[in-house]
Coordinates of N, CA and C in Angstrom, one line a residue:
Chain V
X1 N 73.3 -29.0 8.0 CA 72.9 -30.3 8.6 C 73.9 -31.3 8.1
X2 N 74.2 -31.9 9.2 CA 75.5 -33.3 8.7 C 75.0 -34.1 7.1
X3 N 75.2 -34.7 6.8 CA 74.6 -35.3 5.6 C 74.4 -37.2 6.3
X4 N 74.2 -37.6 5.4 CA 73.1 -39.3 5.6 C 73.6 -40.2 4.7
X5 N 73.9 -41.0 4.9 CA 74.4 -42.1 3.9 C 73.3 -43.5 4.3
X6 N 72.2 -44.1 3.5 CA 71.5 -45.0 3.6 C 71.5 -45.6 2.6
X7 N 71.4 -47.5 2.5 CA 71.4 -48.1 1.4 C 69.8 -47.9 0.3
X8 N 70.0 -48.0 -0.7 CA 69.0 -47.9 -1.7 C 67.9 -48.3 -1.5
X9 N 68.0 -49.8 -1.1 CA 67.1 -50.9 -0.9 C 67.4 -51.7 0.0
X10 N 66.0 -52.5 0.6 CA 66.3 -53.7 1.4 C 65.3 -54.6 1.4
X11 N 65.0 -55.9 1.7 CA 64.2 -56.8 1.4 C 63.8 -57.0 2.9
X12 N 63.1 -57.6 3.5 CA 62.4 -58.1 4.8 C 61.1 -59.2 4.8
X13 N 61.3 -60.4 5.0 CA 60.0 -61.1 5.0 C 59.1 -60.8 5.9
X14 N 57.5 -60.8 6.0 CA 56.7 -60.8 6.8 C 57.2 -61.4 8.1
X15 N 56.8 -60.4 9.3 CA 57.0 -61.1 10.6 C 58.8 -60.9 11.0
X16 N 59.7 -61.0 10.3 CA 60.8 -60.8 11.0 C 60.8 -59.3 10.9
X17 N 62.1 -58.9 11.9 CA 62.4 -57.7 12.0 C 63.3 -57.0 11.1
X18 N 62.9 -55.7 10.8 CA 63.7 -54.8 9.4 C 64.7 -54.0 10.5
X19 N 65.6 -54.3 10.0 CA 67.4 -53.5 10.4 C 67.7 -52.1 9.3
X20 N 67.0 -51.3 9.6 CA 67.6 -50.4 8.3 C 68.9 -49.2 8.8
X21 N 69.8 -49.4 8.5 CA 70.9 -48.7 8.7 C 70.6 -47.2 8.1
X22 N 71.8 -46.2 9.0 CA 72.0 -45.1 8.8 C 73.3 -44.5 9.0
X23 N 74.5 -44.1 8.1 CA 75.5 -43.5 8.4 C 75.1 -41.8 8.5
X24 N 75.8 -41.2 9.6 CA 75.8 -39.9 9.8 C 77.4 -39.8 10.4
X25 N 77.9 -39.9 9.6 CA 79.4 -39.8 10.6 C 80.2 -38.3 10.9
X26 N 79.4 -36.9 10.4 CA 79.7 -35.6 10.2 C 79.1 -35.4 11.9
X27 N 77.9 -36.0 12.3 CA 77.1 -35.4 12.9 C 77.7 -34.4 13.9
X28 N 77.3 -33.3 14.4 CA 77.9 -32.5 15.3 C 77.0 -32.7 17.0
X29 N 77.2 -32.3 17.4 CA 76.3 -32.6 19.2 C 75.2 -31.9 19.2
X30 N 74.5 -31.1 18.7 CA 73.4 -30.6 19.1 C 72.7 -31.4 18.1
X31 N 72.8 -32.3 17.2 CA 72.3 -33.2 16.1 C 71.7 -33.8 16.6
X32 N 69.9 -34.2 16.4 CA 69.4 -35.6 16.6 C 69.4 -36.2 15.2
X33 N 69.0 -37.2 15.5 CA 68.5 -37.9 14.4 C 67.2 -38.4 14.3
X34 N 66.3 -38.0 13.1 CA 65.4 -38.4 12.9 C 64.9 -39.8 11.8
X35 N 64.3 -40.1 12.0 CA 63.5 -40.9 10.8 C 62.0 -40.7 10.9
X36 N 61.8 -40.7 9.7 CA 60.4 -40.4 8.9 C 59.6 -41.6 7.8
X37 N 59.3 -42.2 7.2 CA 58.7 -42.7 6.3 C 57.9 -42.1 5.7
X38 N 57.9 -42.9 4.0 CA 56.7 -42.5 3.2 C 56.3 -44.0 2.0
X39 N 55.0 -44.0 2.5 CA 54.5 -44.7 1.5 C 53.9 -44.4 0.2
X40 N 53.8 -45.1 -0.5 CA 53.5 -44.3 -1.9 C 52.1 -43.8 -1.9
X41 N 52.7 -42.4 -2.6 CA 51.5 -41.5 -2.8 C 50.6 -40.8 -1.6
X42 N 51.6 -41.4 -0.5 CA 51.2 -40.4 0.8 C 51.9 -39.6 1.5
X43 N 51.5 -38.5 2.8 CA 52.3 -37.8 3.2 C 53.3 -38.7 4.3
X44 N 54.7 -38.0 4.7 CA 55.5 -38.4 5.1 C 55.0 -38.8 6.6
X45 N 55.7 -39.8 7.1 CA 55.0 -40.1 8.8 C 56.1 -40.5 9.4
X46 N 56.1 -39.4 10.5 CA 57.1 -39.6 11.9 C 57.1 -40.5 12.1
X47 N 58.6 -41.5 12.3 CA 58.2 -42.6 13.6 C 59.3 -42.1 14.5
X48 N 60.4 -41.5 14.8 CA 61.4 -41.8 15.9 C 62.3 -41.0 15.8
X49 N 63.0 -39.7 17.0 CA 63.9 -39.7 16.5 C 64.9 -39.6 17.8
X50 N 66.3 -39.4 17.8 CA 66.9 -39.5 19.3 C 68.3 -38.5 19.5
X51 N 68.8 -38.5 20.5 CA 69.7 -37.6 20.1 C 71.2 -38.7 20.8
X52 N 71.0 -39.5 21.7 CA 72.2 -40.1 21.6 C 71.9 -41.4 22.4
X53 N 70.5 -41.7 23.2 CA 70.5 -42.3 23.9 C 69.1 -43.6 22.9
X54 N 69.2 -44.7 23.4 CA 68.5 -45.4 22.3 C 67.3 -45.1 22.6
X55 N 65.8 -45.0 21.9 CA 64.4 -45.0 21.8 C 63.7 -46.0 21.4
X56 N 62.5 -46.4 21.9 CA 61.8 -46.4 21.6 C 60.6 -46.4 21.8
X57 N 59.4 -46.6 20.7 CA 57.8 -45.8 20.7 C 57.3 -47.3 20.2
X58 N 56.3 -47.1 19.7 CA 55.3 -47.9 19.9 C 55.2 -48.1 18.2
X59 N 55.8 -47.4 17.2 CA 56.4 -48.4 15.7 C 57.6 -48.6 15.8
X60 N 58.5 -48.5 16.1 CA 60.0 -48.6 16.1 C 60.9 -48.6 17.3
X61 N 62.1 -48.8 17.1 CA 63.4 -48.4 18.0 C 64.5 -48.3 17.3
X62 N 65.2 -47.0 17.7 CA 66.2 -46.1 16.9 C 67.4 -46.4 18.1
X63 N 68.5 -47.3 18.0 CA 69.9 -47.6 18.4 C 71.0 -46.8 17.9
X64 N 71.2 -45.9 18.5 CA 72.4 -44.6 18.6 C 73.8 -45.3 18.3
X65 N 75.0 -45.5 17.6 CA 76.5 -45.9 17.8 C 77.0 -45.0 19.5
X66 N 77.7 -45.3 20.2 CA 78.1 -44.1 20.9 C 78.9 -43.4 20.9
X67 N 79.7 -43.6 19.7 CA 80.2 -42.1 18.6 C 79.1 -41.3 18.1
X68 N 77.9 -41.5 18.1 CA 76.9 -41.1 17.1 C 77.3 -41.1 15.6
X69 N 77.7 -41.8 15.1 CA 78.1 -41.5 14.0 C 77.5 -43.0 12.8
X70 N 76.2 -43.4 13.1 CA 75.9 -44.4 12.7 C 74.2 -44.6 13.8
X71 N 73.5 -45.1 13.4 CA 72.5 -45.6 13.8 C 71.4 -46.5 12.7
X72 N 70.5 -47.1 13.4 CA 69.6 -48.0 12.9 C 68.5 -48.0 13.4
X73 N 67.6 -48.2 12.7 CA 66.2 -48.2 12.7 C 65.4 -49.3 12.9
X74 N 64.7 -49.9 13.9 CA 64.2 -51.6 13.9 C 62.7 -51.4 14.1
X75 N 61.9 -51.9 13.1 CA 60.7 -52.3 13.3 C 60.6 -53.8 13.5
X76 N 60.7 -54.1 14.7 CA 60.3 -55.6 15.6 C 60.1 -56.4 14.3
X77 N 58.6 -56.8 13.9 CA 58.0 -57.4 13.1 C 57.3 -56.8 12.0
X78 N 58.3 -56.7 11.1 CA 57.7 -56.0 10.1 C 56.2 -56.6 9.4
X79 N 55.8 -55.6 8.7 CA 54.2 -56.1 7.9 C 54.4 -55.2 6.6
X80 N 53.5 -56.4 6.0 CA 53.6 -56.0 4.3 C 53.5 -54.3 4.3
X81 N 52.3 -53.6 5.5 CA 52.0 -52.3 5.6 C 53.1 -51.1 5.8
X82 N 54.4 -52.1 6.2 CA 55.5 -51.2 6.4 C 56.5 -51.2 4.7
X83 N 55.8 -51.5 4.3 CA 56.6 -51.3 2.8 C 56.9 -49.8 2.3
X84 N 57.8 -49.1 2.7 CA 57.9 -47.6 2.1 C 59.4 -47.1 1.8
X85 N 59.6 -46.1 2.0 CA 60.7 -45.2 1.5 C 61.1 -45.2 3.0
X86 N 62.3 -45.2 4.0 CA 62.5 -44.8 4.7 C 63.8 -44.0 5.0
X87 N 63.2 -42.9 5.7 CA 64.1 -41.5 5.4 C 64.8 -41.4 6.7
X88 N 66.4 -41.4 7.1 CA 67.4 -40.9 7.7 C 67.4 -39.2 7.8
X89 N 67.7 -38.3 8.7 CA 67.8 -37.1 8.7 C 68.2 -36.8 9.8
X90 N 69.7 -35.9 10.2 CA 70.3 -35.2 10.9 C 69.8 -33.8 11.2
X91 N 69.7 -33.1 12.0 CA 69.1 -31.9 12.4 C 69.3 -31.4 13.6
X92 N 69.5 -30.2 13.8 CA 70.1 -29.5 15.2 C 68.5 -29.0 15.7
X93 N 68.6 -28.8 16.8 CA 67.7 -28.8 18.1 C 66.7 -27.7 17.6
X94 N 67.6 -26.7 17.6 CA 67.4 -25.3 17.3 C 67.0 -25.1 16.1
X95 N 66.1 -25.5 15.2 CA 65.7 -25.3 13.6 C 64.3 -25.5 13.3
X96 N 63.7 -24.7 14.2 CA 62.3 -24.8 13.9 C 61.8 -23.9 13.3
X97 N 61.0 -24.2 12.1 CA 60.6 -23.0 11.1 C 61.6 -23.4 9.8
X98 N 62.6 -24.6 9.7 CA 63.1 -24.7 8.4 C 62.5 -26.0 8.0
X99 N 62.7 -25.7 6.8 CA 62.7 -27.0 5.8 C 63.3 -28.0 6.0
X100 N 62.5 -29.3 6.0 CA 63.4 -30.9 6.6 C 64.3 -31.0 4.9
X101 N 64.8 -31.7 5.0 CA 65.5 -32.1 3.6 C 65.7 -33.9 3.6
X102 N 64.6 -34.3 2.7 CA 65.0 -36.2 2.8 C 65.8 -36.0 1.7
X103 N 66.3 -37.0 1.9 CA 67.9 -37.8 0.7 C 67.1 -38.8 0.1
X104 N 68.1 -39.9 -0.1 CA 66.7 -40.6 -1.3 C 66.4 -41.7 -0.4
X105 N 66.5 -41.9 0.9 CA 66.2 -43.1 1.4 C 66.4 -44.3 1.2
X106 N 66.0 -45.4 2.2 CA 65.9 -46.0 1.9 C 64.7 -47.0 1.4
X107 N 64.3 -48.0 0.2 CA 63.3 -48.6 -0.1 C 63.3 -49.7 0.7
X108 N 62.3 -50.0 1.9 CA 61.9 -51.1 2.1 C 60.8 -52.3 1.6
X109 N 61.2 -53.0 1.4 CA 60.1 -53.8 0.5 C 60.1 -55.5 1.5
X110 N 58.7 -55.1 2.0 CA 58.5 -56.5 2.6 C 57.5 -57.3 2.0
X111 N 57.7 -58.6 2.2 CA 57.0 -59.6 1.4 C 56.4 -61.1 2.5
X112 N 55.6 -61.4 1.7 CA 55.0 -62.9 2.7 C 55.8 -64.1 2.3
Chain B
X1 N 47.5 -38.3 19.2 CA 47.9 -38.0 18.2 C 48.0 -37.1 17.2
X2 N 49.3 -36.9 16.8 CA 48.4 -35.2 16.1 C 48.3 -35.9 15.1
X3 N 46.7 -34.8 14.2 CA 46.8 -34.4 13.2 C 46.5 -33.9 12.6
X4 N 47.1 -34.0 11.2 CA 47.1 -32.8 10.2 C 46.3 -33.1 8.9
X5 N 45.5 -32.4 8.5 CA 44.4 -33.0 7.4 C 44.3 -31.8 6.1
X6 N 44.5 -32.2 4.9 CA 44.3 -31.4 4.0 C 42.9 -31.7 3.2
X7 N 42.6 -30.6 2.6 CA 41.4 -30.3 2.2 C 40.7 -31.7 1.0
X8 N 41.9 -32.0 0.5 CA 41.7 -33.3 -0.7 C 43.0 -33.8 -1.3
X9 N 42.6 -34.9 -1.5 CA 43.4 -35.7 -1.6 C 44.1 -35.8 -3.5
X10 N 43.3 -35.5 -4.2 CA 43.0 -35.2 -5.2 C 42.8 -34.3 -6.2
X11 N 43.2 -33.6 -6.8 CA 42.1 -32.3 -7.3 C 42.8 -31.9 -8.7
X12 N 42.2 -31.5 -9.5 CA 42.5 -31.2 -10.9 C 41.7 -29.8 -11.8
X13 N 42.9 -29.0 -11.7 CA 42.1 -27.7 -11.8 C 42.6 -27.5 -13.6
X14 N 42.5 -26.2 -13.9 CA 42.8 -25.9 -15.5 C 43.6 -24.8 -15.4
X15 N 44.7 -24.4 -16.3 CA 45.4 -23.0 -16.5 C 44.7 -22.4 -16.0
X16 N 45.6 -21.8 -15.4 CA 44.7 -20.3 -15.2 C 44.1 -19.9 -13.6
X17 N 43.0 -21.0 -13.8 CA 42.1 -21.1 -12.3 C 43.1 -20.4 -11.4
X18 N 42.3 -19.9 -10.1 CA 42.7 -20.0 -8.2 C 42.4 -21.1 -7.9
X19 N 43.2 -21.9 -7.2 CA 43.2 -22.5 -6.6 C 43.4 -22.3 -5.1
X20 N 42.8 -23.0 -4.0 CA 42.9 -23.3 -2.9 C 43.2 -24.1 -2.1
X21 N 44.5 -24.5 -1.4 CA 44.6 -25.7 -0.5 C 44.9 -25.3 0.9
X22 N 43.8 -26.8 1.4 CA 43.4 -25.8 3.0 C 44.4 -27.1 3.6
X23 N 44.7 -26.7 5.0 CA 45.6 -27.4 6.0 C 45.0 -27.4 7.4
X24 N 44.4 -27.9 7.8 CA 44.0 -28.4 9.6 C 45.1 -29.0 10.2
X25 N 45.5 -28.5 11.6 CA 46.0 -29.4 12.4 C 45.3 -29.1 14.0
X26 N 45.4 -30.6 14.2 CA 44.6 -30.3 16.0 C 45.3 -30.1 17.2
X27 N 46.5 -29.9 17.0 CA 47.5 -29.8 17.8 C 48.2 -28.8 18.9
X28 N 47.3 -27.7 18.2 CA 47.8 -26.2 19.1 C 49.1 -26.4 18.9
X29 N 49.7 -26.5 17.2 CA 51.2 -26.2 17.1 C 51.3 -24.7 16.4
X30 N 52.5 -24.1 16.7 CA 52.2 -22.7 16.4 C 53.0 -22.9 14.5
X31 N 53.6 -24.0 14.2 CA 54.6 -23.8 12.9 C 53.7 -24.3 12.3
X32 N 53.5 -23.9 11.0 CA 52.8 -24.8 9.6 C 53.8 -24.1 8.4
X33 N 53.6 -25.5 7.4 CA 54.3 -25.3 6.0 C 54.1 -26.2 5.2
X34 N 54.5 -25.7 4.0 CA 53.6 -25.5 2.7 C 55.1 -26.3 1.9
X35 N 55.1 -27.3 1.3 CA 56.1 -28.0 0.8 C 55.1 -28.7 -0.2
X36 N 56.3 -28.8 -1.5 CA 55.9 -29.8 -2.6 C 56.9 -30.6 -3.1
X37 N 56.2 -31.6 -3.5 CA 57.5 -32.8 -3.4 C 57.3 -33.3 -5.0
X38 N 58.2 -33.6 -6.2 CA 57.8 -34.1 -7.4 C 59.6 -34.9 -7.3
X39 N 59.3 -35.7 -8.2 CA 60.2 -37.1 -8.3 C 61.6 -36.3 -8.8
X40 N 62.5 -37.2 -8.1 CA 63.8 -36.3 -8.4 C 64.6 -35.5 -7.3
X41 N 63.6 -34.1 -6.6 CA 63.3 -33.0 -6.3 C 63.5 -33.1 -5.1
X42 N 62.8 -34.2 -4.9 CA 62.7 -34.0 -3.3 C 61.5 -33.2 -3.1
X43 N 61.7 -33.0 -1.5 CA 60.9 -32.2 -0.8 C 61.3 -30.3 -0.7
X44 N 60.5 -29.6 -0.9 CA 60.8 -28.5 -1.6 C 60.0 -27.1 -0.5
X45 N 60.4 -26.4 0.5 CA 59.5 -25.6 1.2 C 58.8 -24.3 0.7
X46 N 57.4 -24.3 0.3 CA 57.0 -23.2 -0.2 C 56.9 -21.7 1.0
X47 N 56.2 -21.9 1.8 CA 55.9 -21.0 2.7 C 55.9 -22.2 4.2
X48 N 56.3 -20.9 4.8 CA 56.6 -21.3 6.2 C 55.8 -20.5 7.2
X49 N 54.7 -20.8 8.1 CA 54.1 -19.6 9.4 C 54.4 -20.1 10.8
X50 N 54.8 -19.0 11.4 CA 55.2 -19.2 13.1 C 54.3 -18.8 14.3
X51 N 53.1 -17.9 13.6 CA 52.4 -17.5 14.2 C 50.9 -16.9 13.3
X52 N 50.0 -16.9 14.1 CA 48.3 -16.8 13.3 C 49.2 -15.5 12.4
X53 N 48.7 -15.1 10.8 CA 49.1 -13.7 10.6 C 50.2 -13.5 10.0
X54 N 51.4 -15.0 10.5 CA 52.5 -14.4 10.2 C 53.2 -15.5 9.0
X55 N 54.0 -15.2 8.0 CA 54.6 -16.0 7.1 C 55.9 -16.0 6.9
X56 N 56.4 -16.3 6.2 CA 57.9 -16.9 5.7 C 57.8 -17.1 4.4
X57 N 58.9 -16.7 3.5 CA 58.9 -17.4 2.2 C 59.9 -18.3 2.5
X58 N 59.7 -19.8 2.0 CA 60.4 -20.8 1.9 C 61.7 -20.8 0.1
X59 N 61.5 -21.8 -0.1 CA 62.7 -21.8 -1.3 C 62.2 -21.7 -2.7
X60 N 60.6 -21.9 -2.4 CA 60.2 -21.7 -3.9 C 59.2 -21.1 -3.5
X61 N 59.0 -20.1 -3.3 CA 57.2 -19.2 -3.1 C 56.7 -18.5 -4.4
X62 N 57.6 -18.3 -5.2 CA 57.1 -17.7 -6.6 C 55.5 -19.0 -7.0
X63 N 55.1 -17.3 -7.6 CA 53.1 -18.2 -7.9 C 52.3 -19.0 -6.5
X64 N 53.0 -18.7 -5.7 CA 51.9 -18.9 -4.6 C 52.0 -17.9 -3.3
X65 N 50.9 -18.1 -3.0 CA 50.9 -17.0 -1.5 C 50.2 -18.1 -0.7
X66 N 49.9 -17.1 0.8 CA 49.2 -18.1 1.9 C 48.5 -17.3 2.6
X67 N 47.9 -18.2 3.9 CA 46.9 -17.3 4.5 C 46.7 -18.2 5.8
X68 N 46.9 -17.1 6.7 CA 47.1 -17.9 8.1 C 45.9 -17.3 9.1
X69 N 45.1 -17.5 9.0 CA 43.8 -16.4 10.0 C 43.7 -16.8 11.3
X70 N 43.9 -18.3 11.4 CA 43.6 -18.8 12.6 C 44.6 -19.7 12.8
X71 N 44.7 -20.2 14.2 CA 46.2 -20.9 14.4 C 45.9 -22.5 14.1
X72 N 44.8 -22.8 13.8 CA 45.1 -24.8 13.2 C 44.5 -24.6 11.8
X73 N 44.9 -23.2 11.1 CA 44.2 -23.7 9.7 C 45.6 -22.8 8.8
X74 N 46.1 -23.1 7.6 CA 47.1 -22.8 7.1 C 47.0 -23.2 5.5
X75 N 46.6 -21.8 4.8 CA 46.1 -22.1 3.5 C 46.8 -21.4 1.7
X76 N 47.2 -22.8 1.8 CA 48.3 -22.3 0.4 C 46.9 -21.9 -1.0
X77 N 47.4 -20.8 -1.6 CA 46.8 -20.2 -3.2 C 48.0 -20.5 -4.0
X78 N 47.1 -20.8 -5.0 CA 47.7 -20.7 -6.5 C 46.8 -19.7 -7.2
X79 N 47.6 -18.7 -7.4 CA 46.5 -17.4 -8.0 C 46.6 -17.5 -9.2
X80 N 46.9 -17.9 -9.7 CA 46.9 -18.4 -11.4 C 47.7 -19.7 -11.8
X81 N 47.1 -20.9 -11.7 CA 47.8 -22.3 -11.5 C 48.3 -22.0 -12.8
X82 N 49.4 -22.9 -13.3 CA 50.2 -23.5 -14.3 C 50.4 -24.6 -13.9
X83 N 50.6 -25.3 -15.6 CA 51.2 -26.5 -15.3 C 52.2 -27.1 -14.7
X84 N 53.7 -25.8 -14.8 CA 54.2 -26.7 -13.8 C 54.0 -26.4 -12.1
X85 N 52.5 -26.6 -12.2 CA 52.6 -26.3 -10.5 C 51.8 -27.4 -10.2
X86 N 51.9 -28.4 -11.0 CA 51.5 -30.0 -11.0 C 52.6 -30.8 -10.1
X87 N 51.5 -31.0 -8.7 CA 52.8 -31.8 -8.0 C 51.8 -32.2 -7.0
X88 N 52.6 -32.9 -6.2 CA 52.2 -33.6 -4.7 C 53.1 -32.4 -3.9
X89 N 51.6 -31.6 -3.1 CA 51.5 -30.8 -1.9 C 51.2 -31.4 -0.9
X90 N 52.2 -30.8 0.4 CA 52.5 -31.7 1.8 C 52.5 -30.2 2.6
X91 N 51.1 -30.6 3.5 CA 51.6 -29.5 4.8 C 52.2 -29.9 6.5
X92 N 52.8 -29.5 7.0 CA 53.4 -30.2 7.7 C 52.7 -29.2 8.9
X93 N 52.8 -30.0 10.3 CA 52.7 -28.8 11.8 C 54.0 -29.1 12.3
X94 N 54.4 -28.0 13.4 CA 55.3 -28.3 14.4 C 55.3 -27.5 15.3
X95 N 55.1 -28.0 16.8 CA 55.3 -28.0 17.8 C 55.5 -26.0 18.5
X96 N 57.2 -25.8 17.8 CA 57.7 -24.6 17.4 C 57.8 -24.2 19.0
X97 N 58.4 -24.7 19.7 CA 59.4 -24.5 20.9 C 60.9 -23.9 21.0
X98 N 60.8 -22.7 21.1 CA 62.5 -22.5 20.6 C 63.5 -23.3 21.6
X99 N 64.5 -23.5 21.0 CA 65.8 -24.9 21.7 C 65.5 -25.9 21.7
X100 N 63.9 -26.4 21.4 CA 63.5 -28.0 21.7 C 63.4 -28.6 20.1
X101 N 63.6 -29.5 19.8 CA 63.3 -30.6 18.6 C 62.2 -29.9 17.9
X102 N 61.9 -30.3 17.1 CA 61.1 -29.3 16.4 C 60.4 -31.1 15.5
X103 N 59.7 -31.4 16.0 CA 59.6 -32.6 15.0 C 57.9 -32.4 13.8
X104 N 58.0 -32.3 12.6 CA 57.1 -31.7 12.0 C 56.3 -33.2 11.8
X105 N 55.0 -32.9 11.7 CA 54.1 -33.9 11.1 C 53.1 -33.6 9.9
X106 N 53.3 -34.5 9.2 CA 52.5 -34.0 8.2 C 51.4 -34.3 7.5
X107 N 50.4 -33.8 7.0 CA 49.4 -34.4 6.3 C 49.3 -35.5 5.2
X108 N 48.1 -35.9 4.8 CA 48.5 -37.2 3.9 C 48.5 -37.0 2.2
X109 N 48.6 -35.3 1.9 CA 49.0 -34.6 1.0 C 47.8 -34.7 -0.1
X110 N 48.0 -33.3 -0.8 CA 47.3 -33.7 -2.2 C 47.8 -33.8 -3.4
X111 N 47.9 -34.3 -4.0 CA 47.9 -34.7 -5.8 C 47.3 -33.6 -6.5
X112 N 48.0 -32.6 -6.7 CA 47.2 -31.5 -7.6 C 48.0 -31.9 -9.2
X113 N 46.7 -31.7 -10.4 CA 47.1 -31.5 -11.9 C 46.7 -30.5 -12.1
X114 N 47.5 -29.6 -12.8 CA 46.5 -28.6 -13.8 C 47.2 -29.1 -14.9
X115 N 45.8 -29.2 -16.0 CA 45.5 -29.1 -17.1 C 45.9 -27.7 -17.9

């Protein structure tokens, strides 16, 4: 699987929108990209993931580069509730039945 | 929505004991797995099943087995817990379409200690 480059940490006030970046610049074409979160001391939670065209669902929107080789993660209006680890992850189509592998994420920390 | 529900959130067994962790999902997904996650580490795949019956060893299956009888229930043993089998356990479902995305969802994990 390509590898993930995300910053450590990021800050977001209540109510504006969180930008959390993702470099994948290895990624190969059958690659989507996913993101995940996790808040402390709980299990990991899908929000989005795409393979080149932009998405989105009803927590987020995931903006593809059209190299693919970069993307971002936008929660509209962030809430203190979205305070977690959020996980970047490359993955081919075809790999069901393997192990996801998160990197260290990134920490979002939102505040009032 | 799917989901996936494990048996406790919590639980604190002693040397030695069996332990049992059960996994629900309501999804009619045919994939379930057995992952433990401790600080550092990451996320770590114990056992993997693709069908009612059927299993996978993942990357760390030593001291644990599973048991797959029915297709929304997916249940990791610790036949003789140790301490280091003190971790936060995560079971995940998936879908399990071959060619298609495979997107796994997971439960909201348990906190197991042994003492």
């Amino acid at each position: 699987d390509a590898k993930t480059t995300q910053p450590t940490s990021m800050d977001c006030a209540e109510g504006r929108a969180a930008n959390l970046p993702c470099n994948h610049s290895t990624i190969s074409g059958n690659e989507y990209v996913y993101w995940y979160r996790q808040i402390h001391s709980q299990g990991p939670q899908y929000i989005i993931h795409g393979l080149k065209n932009n998405e989105t669902n009803e927590m987020a929107s995931l903006i593809i580069t059209e190299d693919r080789k970069s993307s971002t993660l936008i929660l509209p209006h962030a809430t203190l509730r979205d305070t977690a680890v959020y996980y970047c992850i490359v993955r081919p189509a075809n790999q069901a039945g393997t192990a996801l592998i998160f990197g260290k994420g990134t920490t979002l920390s939102v505040s009032s | 929505d799917v989901k996936v529900t494990q048996s406790s959130r919590y639980l604190v067994k002693r040397t030695g004991e069996k332990v049992f962790l059960e996994c629900v999902q309501d999804m009619d997904h045919e994939n379930m797995f057995w992952y433990r996650q401790d600080p550092g580490l990451g996320l770590r795949l114990i056992y993997f099943s693709y069908d009612v019956k059927m299993k996978e060893k993942g990357d760390i299956p030593e001291g644990y087995s599973v048991s797959r009888e029915k297709k929304e229930r997916f249940s990791l043993i610790l036949e003789s817990a140790s301490t280091n089998q003190t971790s936060m356990y995560l079971c995940a479902s998936s879908l399990g379409l071959a060619g298609l995305t495979d997107t796994q969802y997971f439960g909201p994990g348990t906190r197991l200690t042994v003492l």
